[in-house]
Coordinates of C-alpha atoms and ligand atoms in Angstrom, one line a residue:
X1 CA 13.2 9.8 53.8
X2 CA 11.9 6.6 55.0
X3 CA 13.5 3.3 53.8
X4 CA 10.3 1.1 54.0
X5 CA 8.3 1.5 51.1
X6 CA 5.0 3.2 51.8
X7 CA 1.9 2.5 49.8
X8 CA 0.4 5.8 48.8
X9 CA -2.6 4.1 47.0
X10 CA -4.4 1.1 48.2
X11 CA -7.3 -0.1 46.0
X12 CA -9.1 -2.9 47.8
X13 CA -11.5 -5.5 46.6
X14 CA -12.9 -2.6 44.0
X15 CA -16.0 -4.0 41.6
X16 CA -17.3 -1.8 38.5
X17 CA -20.5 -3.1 36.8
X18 CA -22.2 -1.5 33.3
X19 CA -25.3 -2.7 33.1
X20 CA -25.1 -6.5 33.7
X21 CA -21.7 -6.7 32.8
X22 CA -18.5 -7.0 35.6
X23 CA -15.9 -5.1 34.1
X24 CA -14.1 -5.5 37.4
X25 CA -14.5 -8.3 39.6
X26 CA -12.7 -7.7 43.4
X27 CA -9.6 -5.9 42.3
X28 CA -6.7 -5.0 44.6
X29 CA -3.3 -3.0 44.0
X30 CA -1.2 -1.1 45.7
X31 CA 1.1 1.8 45.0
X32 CA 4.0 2.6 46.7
X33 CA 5.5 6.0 46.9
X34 CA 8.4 6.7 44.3
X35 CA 7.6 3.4 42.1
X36 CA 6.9 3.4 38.4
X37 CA 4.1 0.8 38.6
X38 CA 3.0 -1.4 35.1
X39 CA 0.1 -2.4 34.6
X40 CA -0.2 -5.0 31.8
X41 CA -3.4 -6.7 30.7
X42 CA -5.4 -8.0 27.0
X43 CA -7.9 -5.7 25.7
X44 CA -11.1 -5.5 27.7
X45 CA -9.0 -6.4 31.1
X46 CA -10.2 -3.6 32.5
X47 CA -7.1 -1.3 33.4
X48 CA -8.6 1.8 32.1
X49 CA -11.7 1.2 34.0
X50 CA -9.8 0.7 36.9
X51 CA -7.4 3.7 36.7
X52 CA -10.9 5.9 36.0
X53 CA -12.0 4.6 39.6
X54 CA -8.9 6.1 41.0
X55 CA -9.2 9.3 38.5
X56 CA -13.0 9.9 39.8
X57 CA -14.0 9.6 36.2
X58 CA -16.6 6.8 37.3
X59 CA -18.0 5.6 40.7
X60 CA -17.2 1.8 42.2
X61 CA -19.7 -0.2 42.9
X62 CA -18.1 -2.1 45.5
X63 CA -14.5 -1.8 47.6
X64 CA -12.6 0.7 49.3
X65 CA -9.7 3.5 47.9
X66 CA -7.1 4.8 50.3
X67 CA -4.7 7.4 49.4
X68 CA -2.4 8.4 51.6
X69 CA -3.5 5.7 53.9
X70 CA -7.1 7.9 53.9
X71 CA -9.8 6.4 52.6
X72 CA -11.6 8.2 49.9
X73 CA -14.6 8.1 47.2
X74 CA -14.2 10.8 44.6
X75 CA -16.9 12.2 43.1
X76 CA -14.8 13.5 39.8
X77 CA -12.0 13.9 38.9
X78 CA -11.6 17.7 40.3
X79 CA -11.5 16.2 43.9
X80 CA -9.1 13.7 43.2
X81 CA -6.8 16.1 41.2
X82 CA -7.4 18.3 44.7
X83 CA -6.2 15.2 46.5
X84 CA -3.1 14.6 44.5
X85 CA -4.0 12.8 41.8
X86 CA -3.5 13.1 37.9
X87 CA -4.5 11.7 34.9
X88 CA -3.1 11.5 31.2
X89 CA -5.1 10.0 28.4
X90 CA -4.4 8.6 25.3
X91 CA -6.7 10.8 23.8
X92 CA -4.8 14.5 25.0
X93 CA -7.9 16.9 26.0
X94 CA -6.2 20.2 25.7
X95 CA -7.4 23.6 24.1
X96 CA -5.1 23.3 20.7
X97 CA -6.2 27.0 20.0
X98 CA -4.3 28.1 23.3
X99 CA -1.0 28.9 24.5
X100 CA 1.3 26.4 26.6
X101 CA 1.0 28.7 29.5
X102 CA -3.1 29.1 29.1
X103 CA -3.6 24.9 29.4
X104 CA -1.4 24.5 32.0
X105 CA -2.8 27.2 34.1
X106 CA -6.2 27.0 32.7
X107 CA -8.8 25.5 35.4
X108 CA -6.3 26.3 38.0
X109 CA -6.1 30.1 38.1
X110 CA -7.7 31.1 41.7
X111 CA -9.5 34.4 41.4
X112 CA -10.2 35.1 37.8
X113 CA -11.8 32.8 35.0
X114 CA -9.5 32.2 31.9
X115 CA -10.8 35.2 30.4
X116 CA -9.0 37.0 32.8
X117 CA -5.4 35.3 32.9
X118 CA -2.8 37.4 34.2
X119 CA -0.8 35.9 31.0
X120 CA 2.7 36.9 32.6
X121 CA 2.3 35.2 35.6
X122 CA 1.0 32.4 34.2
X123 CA 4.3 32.2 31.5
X124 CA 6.5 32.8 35.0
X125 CA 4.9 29.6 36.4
X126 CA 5.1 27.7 33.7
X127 CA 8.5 28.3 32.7
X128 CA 9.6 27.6 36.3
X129 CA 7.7 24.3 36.7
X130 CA 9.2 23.3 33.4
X131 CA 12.7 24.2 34.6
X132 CA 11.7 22.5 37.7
X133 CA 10.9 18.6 36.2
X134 CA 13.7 19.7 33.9
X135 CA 10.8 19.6 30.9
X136 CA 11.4 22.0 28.3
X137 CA 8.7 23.7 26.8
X138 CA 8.1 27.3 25.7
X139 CA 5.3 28.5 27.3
X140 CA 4.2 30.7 24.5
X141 CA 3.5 28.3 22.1
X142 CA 0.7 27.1 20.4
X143 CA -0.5 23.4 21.6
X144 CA -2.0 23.1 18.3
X145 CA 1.6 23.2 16.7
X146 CA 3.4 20.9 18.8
X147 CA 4.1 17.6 17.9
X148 CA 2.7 15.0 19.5
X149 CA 5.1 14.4 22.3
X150 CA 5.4 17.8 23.3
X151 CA 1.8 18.3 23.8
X152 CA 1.8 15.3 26.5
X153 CA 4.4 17.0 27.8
X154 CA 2.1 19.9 28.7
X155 CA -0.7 17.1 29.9
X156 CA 2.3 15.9 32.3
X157 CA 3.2 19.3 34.0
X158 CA -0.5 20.6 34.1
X159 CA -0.7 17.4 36.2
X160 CA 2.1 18.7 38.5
X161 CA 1.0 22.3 38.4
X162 CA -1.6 21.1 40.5
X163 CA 0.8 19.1 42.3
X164 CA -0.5 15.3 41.6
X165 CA 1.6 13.2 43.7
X166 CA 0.2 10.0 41.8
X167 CA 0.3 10.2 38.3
X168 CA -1.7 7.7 36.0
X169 CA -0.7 7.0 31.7
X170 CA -3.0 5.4 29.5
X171 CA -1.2 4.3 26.8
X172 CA 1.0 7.1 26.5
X173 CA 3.4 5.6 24.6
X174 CA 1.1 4.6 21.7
X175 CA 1.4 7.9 20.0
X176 CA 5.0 8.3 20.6
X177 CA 7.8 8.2 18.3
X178 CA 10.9 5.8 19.8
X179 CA 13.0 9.1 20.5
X180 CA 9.8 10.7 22.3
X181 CA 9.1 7.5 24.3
X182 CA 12.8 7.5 25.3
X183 CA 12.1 11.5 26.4
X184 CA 9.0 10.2 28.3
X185 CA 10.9 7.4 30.1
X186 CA 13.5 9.7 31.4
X187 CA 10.7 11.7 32.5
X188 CA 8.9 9.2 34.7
X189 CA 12.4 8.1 36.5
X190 CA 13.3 11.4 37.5
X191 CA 9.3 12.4 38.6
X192 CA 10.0 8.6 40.4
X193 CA 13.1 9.8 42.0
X194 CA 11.7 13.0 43.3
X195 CA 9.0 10.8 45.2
X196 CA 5.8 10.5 42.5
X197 CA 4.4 7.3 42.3
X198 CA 3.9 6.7 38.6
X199 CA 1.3 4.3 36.8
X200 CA 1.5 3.2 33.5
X201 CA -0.7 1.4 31.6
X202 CA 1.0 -0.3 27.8
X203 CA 0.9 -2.8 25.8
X204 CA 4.8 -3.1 24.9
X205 CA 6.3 -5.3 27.3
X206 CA 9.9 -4.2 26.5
X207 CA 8.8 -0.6 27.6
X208 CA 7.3 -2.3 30.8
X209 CA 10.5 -4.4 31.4
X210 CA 12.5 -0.9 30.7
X211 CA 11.5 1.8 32.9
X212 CA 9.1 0.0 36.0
X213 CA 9.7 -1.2 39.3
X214 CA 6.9 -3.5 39.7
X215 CA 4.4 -5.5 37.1
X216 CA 0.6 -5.6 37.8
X217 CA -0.9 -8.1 35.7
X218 CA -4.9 -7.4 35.1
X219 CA -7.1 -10.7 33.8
X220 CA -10.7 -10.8 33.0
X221 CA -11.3 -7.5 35.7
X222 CA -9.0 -8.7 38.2
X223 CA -5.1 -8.0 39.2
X224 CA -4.1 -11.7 38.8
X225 CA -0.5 -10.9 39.6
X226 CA 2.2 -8.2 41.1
X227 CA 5.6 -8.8 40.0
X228 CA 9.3 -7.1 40.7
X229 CA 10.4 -6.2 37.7
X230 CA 14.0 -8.5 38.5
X231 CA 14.4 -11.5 35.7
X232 CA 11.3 -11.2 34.8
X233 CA 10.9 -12.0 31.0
X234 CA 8.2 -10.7 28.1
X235 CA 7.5 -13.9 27.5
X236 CA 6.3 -15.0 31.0
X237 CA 4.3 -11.5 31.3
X238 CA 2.7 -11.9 28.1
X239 CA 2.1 -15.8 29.2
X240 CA 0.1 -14.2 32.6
X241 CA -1.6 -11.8 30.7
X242 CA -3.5 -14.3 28.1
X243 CA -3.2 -17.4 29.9
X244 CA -1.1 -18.9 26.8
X245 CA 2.4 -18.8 25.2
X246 CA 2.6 -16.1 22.8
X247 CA 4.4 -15.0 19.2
X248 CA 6.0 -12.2 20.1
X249 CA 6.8 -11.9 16.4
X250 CA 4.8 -14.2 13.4
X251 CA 6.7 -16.6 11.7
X252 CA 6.7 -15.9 7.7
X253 CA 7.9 -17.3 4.7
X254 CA 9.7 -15.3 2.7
X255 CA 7.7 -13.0 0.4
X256 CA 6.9 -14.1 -3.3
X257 CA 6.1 -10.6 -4.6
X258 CA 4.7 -11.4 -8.3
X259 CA 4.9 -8.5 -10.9
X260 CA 1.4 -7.4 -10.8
X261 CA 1.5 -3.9 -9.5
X262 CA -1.7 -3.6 -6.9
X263 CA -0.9 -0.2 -6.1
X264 CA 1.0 2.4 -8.1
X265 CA 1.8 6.1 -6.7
X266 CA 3.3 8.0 -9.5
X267 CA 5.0 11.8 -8.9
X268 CA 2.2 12.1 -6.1
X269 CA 2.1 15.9 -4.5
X270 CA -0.1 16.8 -2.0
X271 CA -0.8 19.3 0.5
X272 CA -1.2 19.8 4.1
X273 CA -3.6 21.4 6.3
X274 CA -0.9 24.4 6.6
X275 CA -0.7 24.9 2.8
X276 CA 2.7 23.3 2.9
X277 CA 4.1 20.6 0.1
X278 CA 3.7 17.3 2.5
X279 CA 3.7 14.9 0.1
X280 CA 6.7 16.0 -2.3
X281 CA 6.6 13.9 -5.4
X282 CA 6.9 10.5 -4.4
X283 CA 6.8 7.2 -6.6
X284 CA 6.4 3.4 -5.5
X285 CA 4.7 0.3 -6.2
X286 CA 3.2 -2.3 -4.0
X287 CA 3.3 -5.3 -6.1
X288 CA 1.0 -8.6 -5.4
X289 CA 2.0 -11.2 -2.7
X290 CA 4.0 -8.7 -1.0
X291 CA 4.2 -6.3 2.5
X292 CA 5.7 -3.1 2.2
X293 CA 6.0 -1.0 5.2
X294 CA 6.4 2.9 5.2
X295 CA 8.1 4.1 8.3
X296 CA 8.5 7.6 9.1
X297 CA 8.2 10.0 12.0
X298 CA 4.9 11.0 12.3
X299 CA 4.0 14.2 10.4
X300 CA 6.5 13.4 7.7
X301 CA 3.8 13.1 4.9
X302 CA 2.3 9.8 5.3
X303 CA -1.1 11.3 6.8
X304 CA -1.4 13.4 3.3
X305 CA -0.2 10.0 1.4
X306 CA -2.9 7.6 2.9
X307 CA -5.5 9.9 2.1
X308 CA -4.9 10.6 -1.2
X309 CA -4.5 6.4 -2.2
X310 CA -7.8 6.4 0.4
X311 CA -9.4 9.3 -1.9
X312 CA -9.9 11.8 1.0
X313 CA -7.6 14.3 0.1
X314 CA -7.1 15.4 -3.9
X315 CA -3.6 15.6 -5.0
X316 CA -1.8 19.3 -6.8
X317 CA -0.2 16.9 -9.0
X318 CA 1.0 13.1 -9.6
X319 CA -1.7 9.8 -9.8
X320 CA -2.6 7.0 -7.7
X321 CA -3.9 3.5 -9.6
X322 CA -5.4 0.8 -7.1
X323 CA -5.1 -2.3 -9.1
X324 CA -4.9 -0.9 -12.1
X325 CA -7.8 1.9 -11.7
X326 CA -7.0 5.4 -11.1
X327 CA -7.5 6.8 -8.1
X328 CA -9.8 9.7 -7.6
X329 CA -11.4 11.7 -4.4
X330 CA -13.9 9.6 -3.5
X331 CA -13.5 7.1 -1.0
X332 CA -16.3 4.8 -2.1
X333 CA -15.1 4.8 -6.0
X334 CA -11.9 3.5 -4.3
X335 CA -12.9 1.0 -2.3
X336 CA -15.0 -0.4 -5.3
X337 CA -11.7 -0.8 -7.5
X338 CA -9.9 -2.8 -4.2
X339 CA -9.2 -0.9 -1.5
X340 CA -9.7 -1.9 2.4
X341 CA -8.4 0.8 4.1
X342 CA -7.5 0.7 8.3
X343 CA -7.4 4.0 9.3
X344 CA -5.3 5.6 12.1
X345 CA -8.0 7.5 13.4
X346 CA -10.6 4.8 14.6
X347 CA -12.8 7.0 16.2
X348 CA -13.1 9.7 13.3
X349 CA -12.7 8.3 9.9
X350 CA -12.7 4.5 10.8
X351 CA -15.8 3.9 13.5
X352 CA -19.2 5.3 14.0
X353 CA -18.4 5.3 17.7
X354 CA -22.2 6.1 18.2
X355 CA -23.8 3.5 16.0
X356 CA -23.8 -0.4 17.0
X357 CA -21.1 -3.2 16.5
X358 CA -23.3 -5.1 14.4
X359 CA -23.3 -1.6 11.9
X360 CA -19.8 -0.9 12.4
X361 CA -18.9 -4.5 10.9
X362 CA -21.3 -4.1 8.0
X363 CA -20.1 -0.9 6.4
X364 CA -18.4 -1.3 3.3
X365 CA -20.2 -5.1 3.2
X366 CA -24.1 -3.7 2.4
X367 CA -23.4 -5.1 -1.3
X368 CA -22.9 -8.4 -0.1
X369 CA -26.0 -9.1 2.0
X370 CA -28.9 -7.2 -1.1
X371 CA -31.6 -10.0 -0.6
X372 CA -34.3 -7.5 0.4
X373 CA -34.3 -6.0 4.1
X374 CA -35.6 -8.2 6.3
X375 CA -33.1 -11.3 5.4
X376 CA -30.3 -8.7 4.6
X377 CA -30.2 -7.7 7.9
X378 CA -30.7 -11.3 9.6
X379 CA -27.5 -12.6 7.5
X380 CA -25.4 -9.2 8.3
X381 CA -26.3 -9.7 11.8
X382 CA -25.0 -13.4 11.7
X383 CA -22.1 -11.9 9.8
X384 CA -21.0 -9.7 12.3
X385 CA -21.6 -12.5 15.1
X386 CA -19.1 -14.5 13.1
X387 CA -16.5 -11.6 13.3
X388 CA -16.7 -10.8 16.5
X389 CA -15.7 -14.7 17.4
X390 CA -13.1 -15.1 14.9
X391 CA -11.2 -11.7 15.8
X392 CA -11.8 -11.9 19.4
X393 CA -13.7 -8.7 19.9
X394 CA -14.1 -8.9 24.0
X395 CA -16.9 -7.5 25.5
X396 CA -18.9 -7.2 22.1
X397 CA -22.4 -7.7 21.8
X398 CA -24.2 -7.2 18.6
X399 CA -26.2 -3.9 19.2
X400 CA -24.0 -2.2 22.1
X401 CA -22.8 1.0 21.1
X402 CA -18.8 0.6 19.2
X403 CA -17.9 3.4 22.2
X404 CA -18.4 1.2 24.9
X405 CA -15.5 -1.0 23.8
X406 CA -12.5 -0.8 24.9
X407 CA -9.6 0.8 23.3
X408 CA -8.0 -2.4 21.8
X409 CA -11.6 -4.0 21.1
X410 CA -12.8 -0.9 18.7
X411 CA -9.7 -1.8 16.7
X412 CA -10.0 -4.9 16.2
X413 CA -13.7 -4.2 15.3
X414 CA -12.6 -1.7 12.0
X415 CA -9.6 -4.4 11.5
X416 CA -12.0 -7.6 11.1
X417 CA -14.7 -5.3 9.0
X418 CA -11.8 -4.2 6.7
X419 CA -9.7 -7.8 6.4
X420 CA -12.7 -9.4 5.5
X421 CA -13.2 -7.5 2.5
X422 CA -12.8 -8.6 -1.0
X423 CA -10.1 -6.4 -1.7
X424 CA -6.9 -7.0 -3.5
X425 CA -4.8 -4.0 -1.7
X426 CA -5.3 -3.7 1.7
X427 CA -4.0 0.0 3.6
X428 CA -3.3 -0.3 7.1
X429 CA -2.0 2.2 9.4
X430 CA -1.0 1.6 12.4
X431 CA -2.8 -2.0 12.5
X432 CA -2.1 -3.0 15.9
X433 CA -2.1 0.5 17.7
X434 CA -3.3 -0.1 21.1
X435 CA -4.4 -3.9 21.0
X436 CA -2.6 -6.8 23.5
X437 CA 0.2 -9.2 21.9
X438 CA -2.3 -11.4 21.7
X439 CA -4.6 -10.0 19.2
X440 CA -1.2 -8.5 17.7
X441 CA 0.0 -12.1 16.9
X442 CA -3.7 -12.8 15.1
X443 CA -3.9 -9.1 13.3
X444 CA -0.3 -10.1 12.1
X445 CA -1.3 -13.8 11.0
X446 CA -3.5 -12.3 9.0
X447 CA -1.7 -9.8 7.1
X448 CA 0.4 -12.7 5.8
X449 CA -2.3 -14.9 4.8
X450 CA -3.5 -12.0 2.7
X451 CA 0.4 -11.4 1.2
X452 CA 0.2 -15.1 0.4
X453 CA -3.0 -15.4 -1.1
X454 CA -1.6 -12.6 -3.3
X455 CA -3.1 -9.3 -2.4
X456 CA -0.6 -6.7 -1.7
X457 CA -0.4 -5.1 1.4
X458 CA 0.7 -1.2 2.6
X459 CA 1.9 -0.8 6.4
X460 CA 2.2 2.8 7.7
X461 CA 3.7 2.6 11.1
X462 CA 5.5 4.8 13.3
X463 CA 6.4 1.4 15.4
X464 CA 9.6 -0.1 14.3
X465 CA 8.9 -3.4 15.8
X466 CA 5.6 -3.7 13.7
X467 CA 7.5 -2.5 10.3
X468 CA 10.3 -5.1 11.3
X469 CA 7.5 -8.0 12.1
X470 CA 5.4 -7.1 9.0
X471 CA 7.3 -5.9 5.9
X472 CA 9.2 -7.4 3.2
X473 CA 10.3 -4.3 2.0
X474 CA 10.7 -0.9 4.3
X475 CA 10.3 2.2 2.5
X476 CA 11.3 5.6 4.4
X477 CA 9.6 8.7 4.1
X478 CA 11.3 12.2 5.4
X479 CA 10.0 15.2 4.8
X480 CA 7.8 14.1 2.1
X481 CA 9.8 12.2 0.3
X482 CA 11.0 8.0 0.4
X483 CA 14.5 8.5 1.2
X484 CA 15.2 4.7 1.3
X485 CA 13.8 1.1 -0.2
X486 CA 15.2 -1.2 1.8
X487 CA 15.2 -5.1 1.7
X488 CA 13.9 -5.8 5.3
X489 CA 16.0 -9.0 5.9
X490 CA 18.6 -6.6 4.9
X491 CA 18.9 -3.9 7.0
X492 CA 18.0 -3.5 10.9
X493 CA 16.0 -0.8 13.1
X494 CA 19.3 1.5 13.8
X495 CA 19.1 1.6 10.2
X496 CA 15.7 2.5 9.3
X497 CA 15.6 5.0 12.4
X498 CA 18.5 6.9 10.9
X499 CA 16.8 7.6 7.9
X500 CA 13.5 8.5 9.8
X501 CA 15.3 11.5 11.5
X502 CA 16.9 12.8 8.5
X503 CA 20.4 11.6 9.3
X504 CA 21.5 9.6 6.3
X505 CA 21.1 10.1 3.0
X506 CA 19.1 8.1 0.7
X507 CA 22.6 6.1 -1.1
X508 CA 22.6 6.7 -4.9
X509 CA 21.2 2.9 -5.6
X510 CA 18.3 3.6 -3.4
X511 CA 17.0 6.5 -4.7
X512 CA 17.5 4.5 -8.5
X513 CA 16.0 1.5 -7.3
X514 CA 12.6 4.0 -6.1
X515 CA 12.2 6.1 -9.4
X516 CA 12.9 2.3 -11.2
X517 CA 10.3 1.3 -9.4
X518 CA 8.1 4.0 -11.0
X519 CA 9.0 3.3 -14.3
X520 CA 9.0 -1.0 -14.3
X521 CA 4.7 -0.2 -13.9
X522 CA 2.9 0.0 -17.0
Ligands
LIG601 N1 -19.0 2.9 29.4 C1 -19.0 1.6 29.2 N2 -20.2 0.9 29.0 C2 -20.2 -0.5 28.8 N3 -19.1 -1.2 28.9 C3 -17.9 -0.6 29.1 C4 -17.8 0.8 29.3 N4 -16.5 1.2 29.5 C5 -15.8 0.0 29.5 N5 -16.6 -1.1 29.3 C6 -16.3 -2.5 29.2 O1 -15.4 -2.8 30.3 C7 -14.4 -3.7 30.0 C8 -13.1 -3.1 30.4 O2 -12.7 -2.0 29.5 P1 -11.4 -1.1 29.7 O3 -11.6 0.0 28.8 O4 -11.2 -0.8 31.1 O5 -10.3 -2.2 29.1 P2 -8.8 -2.0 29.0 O6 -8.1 -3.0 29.8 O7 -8.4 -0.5 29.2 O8 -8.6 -2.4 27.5 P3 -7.6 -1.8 26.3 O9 -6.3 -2.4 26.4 O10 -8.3 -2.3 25.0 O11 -7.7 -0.3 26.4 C9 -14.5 -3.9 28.5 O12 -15.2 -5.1 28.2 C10 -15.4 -2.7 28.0 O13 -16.2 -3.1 26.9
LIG602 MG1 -7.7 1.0 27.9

């Protein structure tokens, strides 16, 4: 092989316009061949709009796209995945119902339609392209069953069953547990070393610093800078990316939890989707002017536990009170007694992705503007304006569609609708899940203005570095169960990750200090 590096993608003076609005302005970048290539940037920048140029997802309105040192205009994505080029999402978009084998062959079989699979062949190929990139998978399982990580795993070699010599991640890390993302990192060195050029688009800088050769730095629709990835710091990155100095982590007093107990989960078992026990009698309180964090692997319980404190999913047995009020299945009853609740699922339970901004920031708020229509309307509109400023929403304007945001942006929409309520126990799950350290810093702020105006706040993250920035007190849930209650100033990530896979047990004055907590609540 060649020594000199060889660009295998070379995006030149691109421009994408929606409407009247530049999402990119004149971007250039190059790829080289055998590079794992970052690309950084705040919410809105414009890197997924950019990496759907290059997918075929949407047409350029200006600029030129070699690959290969061809130039090219895809008109989908089916002629660039001919032309060697792949795409994962953040959102996977595989058939759950079907086999490992069927997705990775679906689409790609020659003669017959998917009806018509020869299903051994297609388990042969699959089990040798997995033994190939050294990705383990069985090829008769059902996608719908794997965790998380393992179905991007199939995303990944459908990509290279097709043989994409340029591969592009959005975000794939955002859904990962730390073991998985370590898994995926591997992953993208050897499909480096093997000559794939890789693209990745995150928002954690230490995963950027960790596993790419070069830094691309997007700003306001335009690559602004391309770094080596040799002594550069997070702190200068993050300083490129939002023009400013940055918090990596929020300064915070130390907690003054009072004794009022905001939220009380007593015995609680529930159900999942399977008919198994996920939540398996678990007791804690939240107490006022403190932040607990629950860390656990995802699929541990904590889905089942958020929705029954949220009132979507009825407990077999146990209670939940929100400030004093007990719980039932009904969302709205619960907010009413306190509750703002941030979802995990932005798109399904927390945004109308259809409906406009303006609507999206009034849910949950109509009580507060009941002046008759016309002026309740006016002074929710004026509301929403308000939010949009203070929390930064880029790109918003008050009627566009909450879908047309980007991926960071429709967070911070359902995080400023839910903060601003009057709510004295605030739920949030996975609060800064795909949003730049910039807005992380503000979402952060926030939290702890709310723990020290005394409201008690609940953090369910499968990010360490957010339990760790956030919480006072880390609780662990395994198997559906808190296996630990740990002071956080106390104890360190190694720690806490131990417990998450099961590996230590829950020490005797742990588990006491967990079913004490239970009984100090009236
Ligand atoms: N279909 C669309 N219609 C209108 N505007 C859009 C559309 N898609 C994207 N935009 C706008 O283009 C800009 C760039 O969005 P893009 O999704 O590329 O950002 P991003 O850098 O990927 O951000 P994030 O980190 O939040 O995912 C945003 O302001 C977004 O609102
Ligand atoms: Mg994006």
């Amino acid at each position: 092989m060649s020594e000199t590096p060889l660009d295998v993608v070379s995006i030149s003076g691109v421009v994408k316009r929606f409407g009247d609005f530049t999402a990119i302005h004149d971007a250039s970048l190059t790829v080289r061949r055998g590079e794992v290539h970052a690309i950084v940037g705040e919410n809105g920048a414009g890197k997924s709009t950019l990496m759907n140029i290059l997918y075929g997802l949407l047409p350029r309105d200006a600029g030129t796209i070699e690959l290969f040192g061809r130039p090219v205009t895809f008109s989908g994505p089916a002629e660039a995945i001919a032309a060697g080029v792949g795409m994962v999402h953040q959102h996977f978009k595989l058939a759950p119902s079907f086999t490992v084998a069927d997705n990775i062959i679906l689409g790609s079989e020659p003669l017959a339609g998917y009806g018509r699979i020869d299903r051994a062949r297609a388990e042969r190929d699959t089990a040798a392209i997995s033994r190939r990139f050294g990705l383990d998978l069985d090829p008769r399982a059902v996608v719908g069953a794997l965790p998380v990580g393992l179905r991007q795993r199939v995303e990944i070699l459908k990509t290279l069953y097709r043989e994409a010599q340029i591969l592009i991640l959005d975000e794939p890390t955002a859904v990962l547990t730390p073991q998985e993302t370590r898994e995926l990192f591997a992953t993208m060195r050897t499909l480096a070393e093997s000559g794939h050029s890789i693209v990745f688009i995150t928002h954690k800088l230490r995963e950027v610093l960790a596993v790419s050769n070069r830094i691309s730095v997007m700003r306001q629709g335009r690559i602004v800078a391309t770094l080596d990835n040799e002594g550069v710091t997070a702190q200068e990155i993050a300083g490129l990316m939002v023009g400013r100095s940055v918090l990596l982590r929020v300064k915070k007093a130390k907690a003054e939890a009072r004794d009022e107990v905001l939220l009380k989960v007593d015995g609680l078992e529930a159900r999942g989707e399977r008919g198994e026990a996920a939540v398996d009698g678990l007791s804690f309180a939240v107490r006022s002017g403190e932040i607990v964090g629950l860390a656990g692997v995802q699929g541990n319980g904590q889905d089942e536990l958020v929705e029954c404190i949220a009132g979507l999913r009825r407990p077999v047995a146990g209670s939940v009170e929100i400030c004093g009020t007990k719980a039932v299945a009904d969302p709205r009853r619960n907010r009413a007694a306190g509750l703002a609740y941030v979802p995990a699922d932005r798109g399904g339970v927390g945004l109308s992705l259809a409906s406009g901004i303006w609507e999206n920031l009034t849910v949950g708020h109509i009580e507060e503007f009941g002046r008759g229509p016309f002026l309740a309307i006016k002074a929710a509109r004026a509301r929403a304006a308000e939010l949009i400023r203070r929390f930064d929403v880029r790109g918003a304007t008050l009627d566009k569609p909450a879908g047309s945001l980007s991926g960071g942006n429709q967070q911070k929409v359902q995080i400023a609708r839910e903060l601003t309520r009057d709510a004295r126990l605030v739920i949030a799950e996975q609060p800064s899940q795909g949003v730049d350290i910039g807005a992380i810093e503000s979402i952060h702020r926030t939290l702890v203005e709310m723990r020290d105006a005394g409201r008690a706040v609940f953090v369910v993250s499968a990010d360490l570095d957010e339990i760790f920035s956030l919480s006072d007190r880390i609780l662990v849930i395994y198997r559906g169960r808190i296996v630990a209650d740990l002071v956080a100033s106390e104890t360190d990530p190694e720690t806490v990750g131990r417990y998450m896979g099961g590996l230590e047990e829950a020490p005797p004055a742990a588990a006491a200090s967990v079913s004490e907590a239970a009984d100090h609540v009236h």
